[in-house]
XYZ file of N, CA and C in Angstrom:
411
model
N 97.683 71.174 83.477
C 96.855 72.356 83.595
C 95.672 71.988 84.474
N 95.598 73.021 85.749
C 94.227 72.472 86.085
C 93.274 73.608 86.525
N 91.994 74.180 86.181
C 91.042 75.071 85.922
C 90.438 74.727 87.575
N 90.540 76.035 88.309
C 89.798 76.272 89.571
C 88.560 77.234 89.394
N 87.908 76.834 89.322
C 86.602 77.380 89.605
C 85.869 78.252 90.704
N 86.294 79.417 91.016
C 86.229 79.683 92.442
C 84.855 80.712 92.591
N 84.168 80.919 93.776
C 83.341 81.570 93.720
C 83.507 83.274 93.287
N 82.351 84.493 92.503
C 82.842 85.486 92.329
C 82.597 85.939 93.660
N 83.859 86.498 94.478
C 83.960 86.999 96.069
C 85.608 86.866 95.693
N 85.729 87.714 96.524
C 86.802 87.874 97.442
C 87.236 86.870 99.100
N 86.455 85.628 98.839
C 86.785 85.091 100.211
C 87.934 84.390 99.518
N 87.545 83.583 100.983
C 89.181 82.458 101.293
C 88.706 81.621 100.012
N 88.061 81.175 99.473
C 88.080 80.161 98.689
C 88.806 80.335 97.188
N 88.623 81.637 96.968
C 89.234 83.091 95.709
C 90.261 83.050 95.890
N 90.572 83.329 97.169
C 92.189 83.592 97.298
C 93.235 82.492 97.310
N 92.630 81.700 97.564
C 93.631 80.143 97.566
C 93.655 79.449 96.360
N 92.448 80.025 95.409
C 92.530 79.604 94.014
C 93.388 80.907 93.290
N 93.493 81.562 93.529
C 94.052 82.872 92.549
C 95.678 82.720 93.356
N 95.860 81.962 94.547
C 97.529 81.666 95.018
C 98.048 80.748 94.496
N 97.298 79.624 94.501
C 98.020 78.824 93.489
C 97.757 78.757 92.084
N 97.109 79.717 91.378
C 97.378 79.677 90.088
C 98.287 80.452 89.021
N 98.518 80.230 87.770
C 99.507 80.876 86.827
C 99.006 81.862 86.125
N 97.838 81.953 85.762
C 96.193 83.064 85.304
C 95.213 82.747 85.688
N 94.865 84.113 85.488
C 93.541 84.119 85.584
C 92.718 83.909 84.377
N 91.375 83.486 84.615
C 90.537 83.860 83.848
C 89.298 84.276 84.282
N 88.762 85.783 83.427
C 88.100 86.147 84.824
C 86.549 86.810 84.113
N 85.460 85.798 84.400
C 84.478 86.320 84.017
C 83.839 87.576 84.044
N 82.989 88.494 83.167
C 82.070 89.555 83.651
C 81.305 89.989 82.795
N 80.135 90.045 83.371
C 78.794 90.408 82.246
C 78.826 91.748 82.120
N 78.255 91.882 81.023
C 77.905 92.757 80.182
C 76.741 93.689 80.434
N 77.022 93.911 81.350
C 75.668 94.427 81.983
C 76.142 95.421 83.764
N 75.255 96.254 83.701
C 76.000 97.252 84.621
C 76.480 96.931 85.582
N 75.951 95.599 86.460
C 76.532 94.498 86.945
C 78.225 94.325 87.218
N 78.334 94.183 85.665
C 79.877 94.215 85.692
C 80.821 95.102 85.465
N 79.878 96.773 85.173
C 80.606 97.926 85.192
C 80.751 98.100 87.029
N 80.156 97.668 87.558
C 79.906 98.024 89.113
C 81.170 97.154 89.822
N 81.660 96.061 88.979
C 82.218 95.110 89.794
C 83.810 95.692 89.244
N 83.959 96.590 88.601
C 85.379 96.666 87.836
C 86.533 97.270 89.190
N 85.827 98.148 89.915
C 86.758 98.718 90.824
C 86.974 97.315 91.992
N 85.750 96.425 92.388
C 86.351 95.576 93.085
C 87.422 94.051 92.494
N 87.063 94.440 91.194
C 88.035 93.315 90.338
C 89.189 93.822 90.676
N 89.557 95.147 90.150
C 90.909 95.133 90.064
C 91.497 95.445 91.327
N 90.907 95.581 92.733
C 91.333 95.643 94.102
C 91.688 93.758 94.359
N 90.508 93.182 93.728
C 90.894 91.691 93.902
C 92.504 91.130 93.488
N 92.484 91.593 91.950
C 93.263 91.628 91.036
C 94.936 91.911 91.806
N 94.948 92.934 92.627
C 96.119 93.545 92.906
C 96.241 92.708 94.355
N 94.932 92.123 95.001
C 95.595 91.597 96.022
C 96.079 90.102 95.568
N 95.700 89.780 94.742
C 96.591 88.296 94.524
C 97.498 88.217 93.617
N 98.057 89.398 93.110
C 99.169 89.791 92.645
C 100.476 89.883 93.790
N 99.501 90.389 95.056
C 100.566 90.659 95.991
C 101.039 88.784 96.747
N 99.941 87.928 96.548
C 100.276 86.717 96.846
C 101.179 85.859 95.696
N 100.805 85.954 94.743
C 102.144 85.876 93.362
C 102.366 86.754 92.662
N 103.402 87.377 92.332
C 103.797 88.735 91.505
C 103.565 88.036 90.341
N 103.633 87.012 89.859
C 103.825 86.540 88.016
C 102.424 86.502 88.252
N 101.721 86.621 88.796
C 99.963 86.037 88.415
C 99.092 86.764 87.475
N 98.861 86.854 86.378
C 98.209 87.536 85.027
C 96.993 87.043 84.795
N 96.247 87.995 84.317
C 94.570 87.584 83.939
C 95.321 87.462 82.015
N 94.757 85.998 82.064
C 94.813 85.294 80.330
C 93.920 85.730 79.971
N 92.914 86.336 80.152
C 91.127 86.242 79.256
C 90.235 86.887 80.113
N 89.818 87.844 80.189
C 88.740 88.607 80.663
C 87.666 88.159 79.754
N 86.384 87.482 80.101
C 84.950 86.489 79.274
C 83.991 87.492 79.441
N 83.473 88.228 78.331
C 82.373 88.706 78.799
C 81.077 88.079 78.710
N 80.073 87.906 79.550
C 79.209 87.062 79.706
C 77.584 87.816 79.170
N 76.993 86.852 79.190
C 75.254 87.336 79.292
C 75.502 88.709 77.898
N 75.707 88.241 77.190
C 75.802 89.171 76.259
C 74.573 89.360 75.680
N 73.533 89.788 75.117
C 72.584 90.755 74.161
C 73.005 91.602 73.038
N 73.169 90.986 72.235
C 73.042 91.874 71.025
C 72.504 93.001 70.582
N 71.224 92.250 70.854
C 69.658 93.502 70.998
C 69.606 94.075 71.652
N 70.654 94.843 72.815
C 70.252 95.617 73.460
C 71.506 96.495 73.859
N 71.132 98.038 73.773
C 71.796 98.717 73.799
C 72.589 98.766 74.886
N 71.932 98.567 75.911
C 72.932 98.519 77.344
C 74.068 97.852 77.464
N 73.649 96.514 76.510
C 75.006 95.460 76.313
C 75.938 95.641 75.493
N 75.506 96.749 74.435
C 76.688 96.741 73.480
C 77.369 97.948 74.337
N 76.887 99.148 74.550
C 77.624 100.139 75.410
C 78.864 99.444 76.601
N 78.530 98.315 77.362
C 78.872 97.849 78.946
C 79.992 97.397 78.294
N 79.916 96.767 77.015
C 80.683 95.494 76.264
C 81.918 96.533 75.633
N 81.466 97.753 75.323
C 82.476 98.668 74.766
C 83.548 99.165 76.118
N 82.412 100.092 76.809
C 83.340 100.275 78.043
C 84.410 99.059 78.668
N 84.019 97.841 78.892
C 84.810 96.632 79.342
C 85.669 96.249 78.185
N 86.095 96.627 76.961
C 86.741 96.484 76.219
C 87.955 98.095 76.100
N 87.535 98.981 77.177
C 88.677 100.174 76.798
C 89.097 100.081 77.956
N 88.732 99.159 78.869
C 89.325 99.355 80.174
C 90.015 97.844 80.807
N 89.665 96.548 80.363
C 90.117 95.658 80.388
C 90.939 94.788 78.884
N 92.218 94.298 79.550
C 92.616 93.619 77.940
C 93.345 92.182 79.086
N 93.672 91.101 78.137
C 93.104 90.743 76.917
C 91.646 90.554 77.001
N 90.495 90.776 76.176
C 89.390 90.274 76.005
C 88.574 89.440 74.673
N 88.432 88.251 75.202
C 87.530 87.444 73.972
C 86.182 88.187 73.687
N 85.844 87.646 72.360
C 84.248 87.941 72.488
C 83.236 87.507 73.388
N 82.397 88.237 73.398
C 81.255 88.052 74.182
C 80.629 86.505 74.128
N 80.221 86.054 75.044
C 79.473 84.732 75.126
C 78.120 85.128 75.106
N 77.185 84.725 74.274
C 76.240 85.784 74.228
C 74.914 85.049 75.034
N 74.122 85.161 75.591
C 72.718 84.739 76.422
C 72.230 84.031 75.440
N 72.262 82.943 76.102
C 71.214 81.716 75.563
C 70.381 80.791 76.357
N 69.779 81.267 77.088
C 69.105 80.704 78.692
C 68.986 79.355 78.213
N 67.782 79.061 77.782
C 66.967 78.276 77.126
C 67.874 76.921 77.155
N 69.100 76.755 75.826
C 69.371 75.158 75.891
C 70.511 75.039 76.917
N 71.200 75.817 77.431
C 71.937 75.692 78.743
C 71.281 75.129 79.968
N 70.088 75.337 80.319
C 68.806 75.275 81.542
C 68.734 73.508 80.918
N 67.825 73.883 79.764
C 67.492 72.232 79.323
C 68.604 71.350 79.353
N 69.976 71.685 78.771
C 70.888 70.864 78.839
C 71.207 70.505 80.165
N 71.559 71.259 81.501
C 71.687 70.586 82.332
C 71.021 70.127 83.513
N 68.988 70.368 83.019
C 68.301 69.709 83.457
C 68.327 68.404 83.125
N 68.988 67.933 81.473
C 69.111 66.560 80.848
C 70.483 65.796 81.530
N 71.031 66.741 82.459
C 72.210 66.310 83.228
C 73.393 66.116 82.054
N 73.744 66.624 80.453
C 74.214 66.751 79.456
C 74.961 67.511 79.418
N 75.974 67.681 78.976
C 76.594 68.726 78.373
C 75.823 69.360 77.200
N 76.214 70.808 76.615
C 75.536 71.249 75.498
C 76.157 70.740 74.032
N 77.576 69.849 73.823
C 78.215 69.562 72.992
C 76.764 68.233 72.138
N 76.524 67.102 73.697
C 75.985 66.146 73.622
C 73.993 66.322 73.375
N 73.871 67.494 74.416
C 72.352 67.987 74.313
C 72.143 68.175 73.257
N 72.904 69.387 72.533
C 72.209 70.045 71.406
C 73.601 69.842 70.442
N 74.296 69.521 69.852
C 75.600 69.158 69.064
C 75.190 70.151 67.892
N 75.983 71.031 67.743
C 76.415 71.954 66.173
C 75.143 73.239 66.610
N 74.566 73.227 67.879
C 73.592 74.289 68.047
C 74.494 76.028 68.343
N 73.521 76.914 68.260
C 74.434 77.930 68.156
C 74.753 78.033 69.490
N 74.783 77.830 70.744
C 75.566 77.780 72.242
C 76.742 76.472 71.997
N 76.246 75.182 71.676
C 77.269 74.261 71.445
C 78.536 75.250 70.401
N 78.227 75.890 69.430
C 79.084 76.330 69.011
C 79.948 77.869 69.546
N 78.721 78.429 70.242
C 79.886 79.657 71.107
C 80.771 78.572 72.319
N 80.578 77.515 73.095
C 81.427 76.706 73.667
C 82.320 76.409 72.773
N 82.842 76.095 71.727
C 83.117 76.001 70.844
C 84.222 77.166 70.415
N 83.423 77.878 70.286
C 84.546 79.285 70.624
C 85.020 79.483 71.190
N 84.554 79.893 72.392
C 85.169 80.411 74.012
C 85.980 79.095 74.168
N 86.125 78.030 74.131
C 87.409 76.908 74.014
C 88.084 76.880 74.064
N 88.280 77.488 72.208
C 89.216 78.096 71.819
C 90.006 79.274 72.193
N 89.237 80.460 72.429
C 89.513 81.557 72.832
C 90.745 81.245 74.382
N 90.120 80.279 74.905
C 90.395 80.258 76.515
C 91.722 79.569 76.071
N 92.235 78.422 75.576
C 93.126 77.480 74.892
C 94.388 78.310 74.207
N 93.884 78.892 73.648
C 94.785 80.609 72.956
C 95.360 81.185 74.059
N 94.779 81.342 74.691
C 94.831 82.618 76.047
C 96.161 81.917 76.922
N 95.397 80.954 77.124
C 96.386 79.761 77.832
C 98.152 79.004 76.777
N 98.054 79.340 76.317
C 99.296 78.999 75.058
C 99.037 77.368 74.606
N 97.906 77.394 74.679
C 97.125 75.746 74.628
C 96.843 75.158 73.232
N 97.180 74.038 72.487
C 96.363 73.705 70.931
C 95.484 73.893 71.579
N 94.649 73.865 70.525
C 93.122 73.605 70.392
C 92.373 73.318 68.975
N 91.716 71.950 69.232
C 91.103 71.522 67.917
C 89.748 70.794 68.332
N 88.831 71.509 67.826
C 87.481 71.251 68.012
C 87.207 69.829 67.757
């Protein structure tokens, strides 16, 4: 298994990662941001379908999540009646993500059993599932 990381665009660098891969996995915040980006996702979506017909999104991630705020739970609903499969939200945690990889750390090692170490923790899993992958914390 190997995880390409490609920029969010539509360039050459997208497309040569979404040709040679088996899924997708395909980030988007929670935030109008990513209601704005849905018509160019799924134009993305259909053109690298046309470069592999088997090519499937495993996990739509919704990102930058807020609890506290209404905009995010609304964006998070809409992106849940219009995209599937979807994990839970990864929810905003600026703070020990910034510090962790100002400490050049991972967040497992930075902050161990913290509540971001443990949504990584989740989303892991979630992604591992998605992928027909074990997974054991």
């Amino acid at each position: 298994m190997v995880l390409v990381d490609s920029p969010p665009s539509i360039g050459q660098l997208a497309i040569l990662g979404a040709g040679a891969a088996d899924k997708l996995l395909v980030p988007i915040p929670t935030r109008a941001k990513g209601l704005d980006a849905m018509p160019g996702l799924q134009k993305a979506t259909n053109l690298y379908r046309r470069l592999r017909r088997d090519l499937t999104v495993a996990l739509y991630i919704p990102t930058l999540y807020d609890a506290r705020r209404s905009h995010d739970r609304e964006v998070l609903a809409l992106l849940r009646e219009n995209l599937s499969p979807m994990c839970e939200p990864v929810p905003q945690r600026e703070a020990v993500w910034l510090d962790s990889n100002s400490a050049g750390e991972p967040v497992g090692i930075y902050a161990p059993g913290s509540p971001v170490h443990q949504d990584v923790q989740r989303l892991s899993g979630d992604v591992a599932r998605a992928l027909g992958l074990v997974w054991t914390a």
